[in-house]
PDB file of C-alpha atoms in Angstrom:
ATOM      1  CA  MET S   1      17.940  23.537   3.389  1.00 31.00           C
ATOM      2  CA  PHE S   2      18.004  20.662   0.905  1.00 35.00           C
ATOM      3  CA  LEU S   3      16.097  22.445  -1.863  1.00 35.00           C
ATOM      4  CA  THR S   4      18.080  23.965  -4.716  1.00 32.00           C
ATOM      5  CA  THR S   5      15.421  24.912  -7.287  1.00 32.00           C
ATOM      6  CA  SER S   6      11.644  25.077  -7.335  1.00 38.00           C
ATOM      7  CA  ASP S   7       8.761  25.040  -9.751  1.00 37.00           C
ATOM      8  CA  VAL S   8       5.243  26.280  -9.136  1.00 34.00           C
ATOM      9  CA  CYS S   9       2.560  23.590  -8.858  1.00 39.00           C
ATOM     10  CA  SER S  10      -1.220  24.083  -8.789  1.00 40.00           C
ATOM     11  CA  GLY S  11      -2.617  25.787  -5.716  1.00 42.00           C
ATOM     12  CA  PRO S  12      -1.263  28.700  -3.667  1.00 43.00           C
ATOM     13  CA  GLN S  13       0.215  26.492  -0.918  1.00 44.00           C
ATOM     14  CA  ARG S  14       1.920  23.915  -3.166  1.00 43.00           C
ATOM     15  CA  ARG S  15       5.140  23.769  -5.077  1.00 46.00           C
ATOM     16  CA  LEU S  16       7.535  21.188  -6.455  1.00 46.00           C
ATOM     17  CA  ALA S  17      11.219  21.454  -5.686  1.00 49.00           C
ATOM     18  CA  ARG S  18      14.285  19.515  -6.753  1.00 48.00           C
ATOM     19  CA  ASP S  19      17.104  18.435  -4.492  1.00 50.00           C
ATOM     20  CA  GLY S  20      20.228  16.562  -5.540  1.00 50.00           C
ATOM     21  CA  GLU S  21      18.472  13.177  -5.378  1.00 51.00           C
ATOM     22  CA  GLY S  22      14.989  13.675  -6.810  1.00 52.00           C
ATOM     23  CA  ILE S  23      11.759  15.624  -6.577  1.00 52.00           C
ATOM     24  CA  CYS S  24      10.215  16.765  -3.311  1.00 57.00           C
ATOM     25  CA  TYR S  25       6.711  18.109  -2.784  1.00 57.00           C
ATOM     26  CA  VAL S  26       6.210  21.098  -0.489  1.00 58.00           C
ATOM     27  CA  PHE S  27       2.740  21.591   1.003  1.00 56.00           C
ATOM     28  CA  LEU S  28       2.030  24.196   3.666  1.00 55.00           C
ATOM     29  CA  GLY S  29       5.728  24.472   4.402  1.00 56.00           C
ATOM     30  CA  VAL S  30       6.291  20.724   4.926  1.00 58.00           C
ATOM     31  CA  HIS S  31       8.619  18.854   2.567  1.00 57.00           C
ATOM     32  CA  PHE S  32       7.668  15.434   1.206  1.00 60.00           C
ATOM     33  CA  ARG S  33       9.855  13.179  -0.880  1.00 57.00           C
ATOM     34  CA  MET S  34       7.942  12.018  -3.951  1.00 69.00           C
ATOM     35  CA  ILE S  35      10.456   9.517  -5.290  1.00 81.00           C
ATOM     36  CA  ARG S  36      11.372   6.503  -3.202  1.00 82.00           C
ATOM     37  CA  LYS S  37      13.699   3.860  -4.593  1.00 89.00           C
ATOM     38  CA  SER S  38      12.796   0.205  -4.153  1.00 92.00           C
ATOM     39  CA  GLU S  39      15.935  -0.450  -2.106  1.00 92.00           C
ATOM     40  CA  GLU S  40      14.790   2.222   0.393  1.00 89.00           C
ATOM     41  CA  MET S  41      11.522   0.420   1.145  1.00 93.00           C
ATOM     42  CA  GLU S  42      11.334  -1.672   4.295  1.00 94.00           C
ATOM     43  CA  ARG S  43      10.555  -5.332   3.698  1.00 97.00           C
ATOM     44  CA  GLU S  44       9.127  -7.842   6.112  1.00 97.00           C
ATOM     45  CA  ILE S  45       7.824 -11.398   6.087  1.00 98.00           C
ATOM     46  CA  ARG S  46       4.683 -12.179   8.081  1.00 97.00           C
ATOM     47  CA  GLU S  47       3.957 -15.795   8.879  1.00 98.00           C
ATOM     48  CA  ARG S  48       0.273 -16.752   9.084  1.00 98.00           C
ATOM     49  CA  MET S  49      -0.829 -13.143   8.519  1.00 97.00           C
ATOM     50  CA  ARG S  50      -4.205 -12.513  10.182  1.00 97.00           C
ATOM     51  CA  GLY S  51      -4.435 -16.272  10.827  1.00 98.00           C
ATOM     52  CA  GLY S  52      -3.848 -17.186   7.179  1.00 98.00           C
ATOM     53  CA  ASN S  53      -1.488 -19.793   5.741  1.00 98.00           C
ATOM     54  CA  GLY S  54       2.163 -19.504   4.810  1.00 98.00           C
ATOM     55  CA  ALA S  55       4.262 -16.367   4.643  1.00 98.00           C
ATOM     56  CA  VAL S  56       3.361 -13.001   3.093  1.00 98.00           C
ATOM     57  CA  GLU S  57       6.136 -10.716   1.884  1.00 98.00           C
ATOM     58  CA  ILE S  58       5.362  -7.041   2.520  1.00 98.00           C
ATOM     59  CA  ARG S  59       7.275  -4.195   0.918  1.00 98.00           C
ATOM     60  CA  HIS S  60       6.223  -0.974   2.661  1.00 96.00           C
ATOM     61  CA  VAL S  61       6.110   1.564  -0.145  1.00 95.00           C
ATOM     62  CA  PHE S  62       5.371   4.197   2.507  1.00 90.00           C
ATOM     63  CA  ARG S  63       4.872   3.706   6.257  1.00 88.00           C
ATOM     64  CA  GLU S  64       2.009   5.419   8.095  1.00 89.00           C
ATOM     65  CA  ASP S  65       4.398   7.913   9.696  1.00 84.00           C
ATOM     66  CA  GLN S  66       5.666   8.897   6.232  1.00 82.00           C
ATOM     67  CA  LEU S  67       2.179   9.816   5.005  1.00 83.00           C
ATOM     68  CA  THR S  68       0.304  12.937   6.074  1.00 81.00           C
ATOM     69  CA  GLY S  69      -3.122  11.823   4.858  1.00 87.00           C
ATOM     70  CA  LYS S  70      -5.422   9.280   6.413  1.00 93.00           C
ATOM     71  CA  ALA S  71      -3.598   6.245   5.060  1.00 94.00           C
ATOM     72  CA  ARG S  72      -2.121   3.735   7.493  1.00 94.00           C
ATOM     73  CA  LEU S  73      -0.753   1.306   4.903  1.00 95.00           C
ATOM     74  CA  PHE S  74       0.601   1.577   1.370  1.00 97.00           C
ATOM     75  CA  ALA S  75       2.392  -1.641   0.508  1.00 98.00           C
ATOM     76  CA  HIS S  76       3.261  -4.157  -2.182  1.00 98.00           C
ATOM     77  CA  LEU S  77       2.278  -7.662  -1.059  1.00 98.00           C
ATOM     78  CA  ARG S  78       3.519 -10.956  -2.462  1.00 98.00           C
ATOM     79  CA  LEU S  79       1.779 -14.208  -1.523  1.00 98.00           C
ATOM     80  CA  PRO S  80       3.335 -17.463  -2.743  1.00 98.00           C
ATOM     81  CA  VAL S  81       0.866 -20.012  -4.134  1.00 98.00           C
ATOM     82  CA  GLY S  82      -1.127 -21.422  -1.214  1.00 98.00           C
ATOM     83  CA  ALA S  83      -0.365 -18.514   1.120  1.00 98.00           C
ATOM     84  CA  SER S  84      -3.225 -16.408   2.432  1.00 98.00           C
ATOM     85  CA  ILE S  85      -4.207 -13.471   4.586  1.00 98.00           C
ATOM     86  CA  GLY S  86      -6.857 -14.664   7.032  1.00 98.00           C
ATOM     87  CA  PHE S  87     -10.325 -13.211   7.397  1.00 98.00           C
ATOM     88  CA  HIS S  88     -10.413  -9.869   9.200  1.00 98.00           C
ATOM     89  CA  ARG S  89     -12.744  -6.873   9.442  1.00 97.00           C
ATOM     90  CA  HIS S  90     -12.140  -3.203   8.757  1.00 97.00           C
ATOM     91  CA  GLU S  91     -13.831  -0.986  11.336  1.00 96.00           C
ATOM     92  CA  GLY S  92     -13.353   2.768  10.880  1.00 96.00           C
ATOM     93  CA  GLU S  93     -11.276   2.221   7.754  1.00 97.00           C
ATOM     94  CA  GLU S  94     -11.239   0.628   4.325  1.00 97.00           C
ATOM     95  CA  GLU S  95      -8.676  -1.486   2.532  1.00 98.00           C
ATOM     96  CA  ALA S  96      -8.149  -1.563  -1.214  1.00 98.00           C
ATOM     97  CA  PHE S  97      -6.270  -4.302  -3.063  1.00 98.00           C
ATOM     98  CA  TYR S  98      -5.104  -3.787  -6.645  1.00 98.00           C
ATOM     99  CA  ILE S  99      -3.995  -7.068  -8.197  1.00 98.00           C
ATOM    100  CA  LEU S 100      -0.747  -6.785 -10.165  1.00 98.00           C
ATOM    101  CA  SER S 101      -0.156 -10.423 -11.134  1.00 98.00           C
ATOM    102  CA  GLY S 102      -1.161 -13.968 -10.301  1.00 98.00           C
ATOM    103  CA  ARG S 103      -4.562 -15.244  -9.240  1.00 98.00           C
ATOM    104  CA  GLY S 104      -6.345 -15.080  -5.929  1.00 98.00           C
ATOM    105  CA  VAL S 105      -9.588 -16.038  -4.255  1.00 98.00           C
ATOM    106  CA  VAL S 106     -11.126 -13.305  -2.108  1.00 98.00           C
ATOM    107  CA  ASP S 107     -13.545 -14.108   0.692  1.00 98.00           C
ATOM    108  CA  ASP S 108     -15.766 -11.017   0.692  1.00 96.00           C
ATOM    109  CA  ASN S 109     -17.927 -11.460   3.804  1.00 93.00           C
ATOM    110  CA  GLY S 110     -18.424 -15.132   2.962  1.00 94.00           C
ATOM    111  CA  ALA S 111     -18.803 -14.766  -0.814  1.00 96.00           C
ATOM    112  CA  LYS S 112     -15.818 -16.137  -2.759  1.00 98.00           C
ATOM    113  CA  HIS S 113     -14.575 -14.393  -5.896  1.00 98.00           C
ATOM    114  CA  GLU S 114     -11.562 -15.059  -8.109  1.00 98.00           C
ATOM    115  CA  VAL S 115      -9.349 -12.046  -8.862  1.00 98.00           C
ATOM    116  CA  THR S 116      -6.591 -11.605 -11.431  1.00 98.00           C
ATOM    117  CA  ALA S 117      -4.269  -8.873 -12.701  1.00 98.00           C
ATOM    118  CA  GLY S 118      -6.070  -5.557 -13.104  1.00 98.00           C
ATOM    119  CA  ASP S 119      -8.869  -6.386 -10.632  1.00 98.00           C
ATOM    120  CA  ALA S 120      -9.480  -4.339  -7.489  1.00 98.00           C
ATOM    121  CA  VAL S 121     -11.121  -5.128  -4.146  1.00 98.00           C
ATOM    122  CA  LEU S 122     -12.458  -2.588  -1.623  1.00 97.00           C
ATOM    123  CA  THR S 123     -13.513  -3.597   1.908  1.00 97.00           C
ATOM    124  CA  GLY S 124     -14.601  -1.254   4.685  1.00 96.00           C
ATOM    125  CA  GLY S 125     -17.390  -0.077   6.938  1.00 95.00           C
ATOM    126  CA  GLY S 126     -17.101  -3.082   9.257  1.00 96.00           C
ATOM    127  CA  ALA S 127     -17.069  -5.630   6.431  1.00 97.00           C
ATOM    128  CA  GLY S 128     -14.417  -8.333   6.334  1.00 97.00           C
ATOM    129  CA  HIS S 129     -12.290 -10.154   3.811  1.00 98.00           C
ATOM    130  CA  ALA S 130      -9.532 -12.704   3.280  1.00 98.00           C
ATOM    131  CA  ILE S 131      -7.420 -13.533   0.232  1.00 98.00           C
ATOM    132  CA  GLU S 132      -5.515 -16.625  -0.905  1.00 98.00           C
ATOM    133  CA  ALA S 133      -3.017 -17.056  -3.751  1.00 98.00           C
ATOM    134  CA  VAL S 134      -4.112 -19.817  -6.147  1.00 98.00           C
ATOM    135  CA  GLY S 135      -2.846 -21.018  -9.496  1.00 96.00           C
ATOM    136  CA  ASP S 136       0.742 -21.556 -10.550  1.00 97.00           C
ATOM    137  CA  GLN S 137       2.400 -18.234  -9.724  1.00 98.00           C
ATOM    138  CA  PRO S 138       2.571 -15.911  -6.701  1.00 98.00           C
ATOM    139  CA  LEU S 139      -0.151 -13.309  -6.170  1.00 98.00           C
ATOM    140  CA  GLU S 140       1.197  -9.757  -6.143  1.00 98.00           C
ATOM    141  CA  MET S 141      -0.876  -6.738  -5.226  1.00 98.00           C
ATOM    142  CA  ILE S 142      -0.842  -3.212  -3.873  1.00 98.00           C
ATOM    143  CA  ALA S 143      -2.674  -2.772  -0.558  1.00 98.00           C
ATOM    144  CA  VAL S 144      -3.789   0.604   0.793  1.00 98.00           C
ATOM    145  CA  ILE S 145      -5.635   1.117   4.082  1.00 97.00           C
ATOM    146  CA  LEU S 146      -7.420   4.442   4.519  1.00 97.00           C
ATOM    147  CA  LYS S 147      -8.786   5.606   7.876  1.00 96.00           C
ATOM    148  CA  TYR S 148     -12.195   7.302   7.986  1.00 96.00           C
ATOM    149  CA  SER S 149     -11.122   9.871  10.570  1.00 92.00           C
TER     150      SER S 149
END
């Protein structure tokens, strides 16, 4: 058992516990690590992601198999200027982008919108989108995909 101490959290089935490396969350008897260091996150480069241009750097904050909810992606994306994620649809799910820095142009079912730090985009229910990094610095964002069932 990796738990050494525990604290009560809200709800009868939940509690927080500390191990030697950080805080874990216990829900219905299953242990979840709440703190994940950047160096522990898997990184990948995708060329021409979804038919887009250039290379997109993906840092998987959590992989689908590390999440117990209906999320299939929780990642930090970095698109160099001129790189893009090609147009694609979200059937049976929705994708949220939260822009951290840089500028982008989102194709929201054919309508183009500029986005900057602090903006958010939500696409789902069969709708589609694409995004391209524009301006003079890379576009960085958090992407989360949530499944409907």
